[in-house]
Short mmCIF file of C-alpha atoms in Angstrom, two decimals:
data_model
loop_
_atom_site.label_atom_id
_atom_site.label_comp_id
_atom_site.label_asym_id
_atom_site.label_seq_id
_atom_site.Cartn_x
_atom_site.Cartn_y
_atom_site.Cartn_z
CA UNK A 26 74.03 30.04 65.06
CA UNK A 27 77.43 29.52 66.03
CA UNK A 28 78.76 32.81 68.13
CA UNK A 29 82.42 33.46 68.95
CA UNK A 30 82.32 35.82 72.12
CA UNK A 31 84.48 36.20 75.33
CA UNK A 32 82.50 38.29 78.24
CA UNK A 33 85.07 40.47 80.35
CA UNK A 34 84.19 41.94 83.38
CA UNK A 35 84.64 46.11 83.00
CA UNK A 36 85.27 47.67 86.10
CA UNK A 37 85.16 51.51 87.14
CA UNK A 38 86.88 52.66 89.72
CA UNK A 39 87.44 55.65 91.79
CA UNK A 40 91.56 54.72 91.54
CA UNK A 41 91.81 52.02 88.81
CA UNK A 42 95.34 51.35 89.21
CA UNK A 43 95.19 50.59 93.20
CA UNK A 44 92.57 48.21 92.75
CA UNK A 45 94.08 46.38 89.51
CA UNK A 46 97.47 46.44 91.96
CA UNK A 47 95.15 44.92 95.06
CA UNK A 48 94.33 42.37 92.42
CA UNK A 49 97.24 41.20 90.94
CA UNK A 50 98.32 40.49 94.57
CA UNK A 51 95.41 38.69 96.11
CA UNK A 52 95.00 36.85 92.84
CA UNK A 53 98.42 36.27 91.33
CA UNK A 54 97.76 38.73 88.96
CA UNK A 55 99.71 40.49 86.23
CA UNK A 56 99.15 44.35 84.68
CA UNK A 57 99.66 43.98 80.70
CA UNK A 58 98.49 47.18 79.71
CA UNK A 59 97.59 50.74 81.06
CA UNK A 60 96.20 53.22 78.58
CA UNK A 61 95.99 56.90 80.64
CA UNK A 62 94.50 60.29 79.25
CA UNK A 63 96.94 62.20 79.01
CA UNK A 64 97.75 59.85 76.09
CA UNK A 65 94.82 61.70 74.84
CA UNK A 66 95.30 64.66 73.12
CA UNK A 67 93.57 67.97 75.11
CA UNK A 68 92.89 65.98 78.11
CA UNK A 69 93.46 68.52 80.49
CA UNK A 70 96.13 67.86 83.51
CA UNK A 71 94.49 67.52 86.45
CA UNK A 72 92.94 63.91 84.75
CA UNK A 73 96.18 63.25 82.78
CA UNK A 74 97.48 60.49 85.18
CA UNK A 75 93.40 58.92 85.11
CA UNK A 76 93.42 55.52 83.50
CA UNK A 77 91.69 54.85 80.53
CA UNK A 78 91.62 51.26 80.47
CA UNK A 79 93.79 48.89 82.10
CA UNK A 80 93.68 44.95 81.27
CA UNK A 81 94.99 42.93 84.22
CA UNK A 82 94.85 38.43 83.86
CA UNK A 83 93.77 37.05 87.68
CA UNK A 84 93.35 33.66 89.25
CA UNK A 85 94.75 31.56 86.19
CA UNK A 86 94.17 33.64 83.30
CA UNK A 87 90.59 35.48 83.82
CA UNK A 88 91.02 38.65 82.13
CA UNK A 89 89.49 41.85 84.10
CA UNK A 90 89.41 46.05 82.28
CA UNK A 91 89.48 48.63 84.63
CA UNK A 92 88.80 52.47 84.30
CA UNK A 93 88.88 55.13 86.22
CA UNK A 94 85.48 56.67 86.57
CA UNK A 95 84.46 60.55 87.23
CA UNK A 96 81.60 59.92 88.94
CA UNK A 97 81.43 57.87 92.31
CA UNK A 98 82.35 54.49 91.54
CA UNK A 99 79.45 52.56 93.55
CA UNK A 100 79.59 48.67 93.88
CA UNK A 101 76.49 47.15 92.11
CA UNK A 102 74.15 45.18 94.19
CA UNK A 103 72.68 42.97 90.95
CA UNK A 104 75.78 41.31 90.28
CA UNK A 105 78.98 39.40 91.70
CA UNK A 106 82.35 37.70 89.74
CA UNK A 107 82.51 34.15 90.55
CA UNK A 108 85.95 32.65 90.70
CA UNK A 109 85.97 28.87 90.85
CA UNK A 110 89.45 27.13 92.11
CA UNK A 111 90.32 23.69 91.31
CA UNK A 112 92.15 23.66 94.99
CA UNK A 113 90.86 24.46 98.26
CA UNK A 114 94.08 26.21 99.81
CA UNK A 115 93.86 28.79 96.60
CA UNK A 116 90.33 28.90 97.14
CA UNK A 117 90.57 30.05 100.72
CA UNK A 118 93.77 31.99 99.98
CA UNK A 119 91.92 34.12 97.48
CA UNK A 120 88.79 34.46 99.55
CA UNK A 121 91.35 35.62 102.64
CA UNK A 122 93.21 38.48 100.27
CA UNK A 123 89.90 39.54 98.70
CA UNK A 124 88.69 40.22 102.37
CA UNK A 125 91.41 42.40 103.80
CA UNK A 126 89.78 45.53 104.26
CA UNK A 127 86.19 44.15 103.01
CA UNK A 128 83.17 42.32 104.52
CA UNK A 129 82.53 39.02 104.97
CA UNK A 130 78.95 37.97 103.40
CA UNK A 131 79.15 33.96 103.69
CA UNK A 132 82.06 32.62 105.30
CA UNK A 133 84.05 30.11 103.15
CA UNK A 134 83.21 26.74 104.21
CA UNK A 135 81.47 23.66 102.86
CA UNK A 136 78.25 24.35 102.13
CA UNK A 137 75.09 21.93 101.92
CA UNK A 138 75.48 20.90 98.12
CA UNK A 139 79.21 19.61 98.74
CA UNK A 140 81.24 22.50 97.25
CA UNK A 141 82.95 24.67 99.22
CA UNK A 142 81.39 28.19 99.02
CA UNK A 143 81.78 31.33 100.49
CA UNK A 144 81.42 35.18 99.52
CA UNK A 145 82.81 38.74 100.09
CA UNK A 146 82.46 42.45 99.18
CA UNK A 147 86.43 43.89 98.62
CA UNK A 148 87.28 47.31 99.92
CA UNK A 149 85.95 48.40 96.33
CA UNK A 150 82.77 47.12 97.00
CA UNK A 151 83.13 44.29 94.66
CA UNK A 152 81.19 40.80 95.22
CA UNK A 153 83.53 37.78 94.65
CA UNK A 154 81.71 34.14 94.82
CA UNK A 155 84.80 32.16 95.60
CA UNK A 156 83.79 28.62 94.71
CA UNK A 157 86.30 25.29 95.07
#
């Protein structure tokens, strides 16, 4: 079988648009497209400004959704997004910008196995694996 599929990362978020913006800057990232609900008919105003979905590109071209959720937006524990650099200096300048405001779970070094290797939870409680 021969299966044609691209897996994006869908993230909900308590303020969609801050984190996409955190994004785009610690990963030279662009915005291409914000859908709200108030582009939704009957949507009523307080959650008119709420995103709907928003598709940001990160680190090269890795495509990332983001929503706003109406629940509390809770980091998962079973799962982390890996970003692998082909250059140390972006490597550690991603893993530096991804920190600000986060914690440090492995700091980025050389690890054992030759790579270099090093992980953090953002200030949205998101696990990045920053890999070079």
């Amino acid at each position: 079988m021969n299966m044609a599929a691209k897996l994006v990362p869908y993230l909900m978020s308590e303020d969609a648009r801050t984190q996409a913006e955190f994004y785009q800057n610690a990963l030279d990232g662009e915005i291409h497209f914000i859908k709200t609900l108030g582009e939704v008919p009957g949507t009523p105003e307080a959650a008119k400004d709420k995103v709907m979905h928003l598709v940001l590109t990160v680190a090269g071209g890795n495509t990332l959704f983001l929503s706003d959720s109406f629940q509390p937006a809770e980091g998962g524990r079973n799962m982390s997004l890996s970003l692998t650099f082909a250059e140390e200096a972006e490597a550690r300048n991603a893993y530096a910008k991804l920190g600000e405001g986060g914690t440090i779970k492995l700091p980025f070094d050389q690890q054992p196995w030759g790579a270099y290797y090093g992980e953090v939870v953002d200030r949205y409680g998101v696990t990045w694996q920053i890999v070079k």
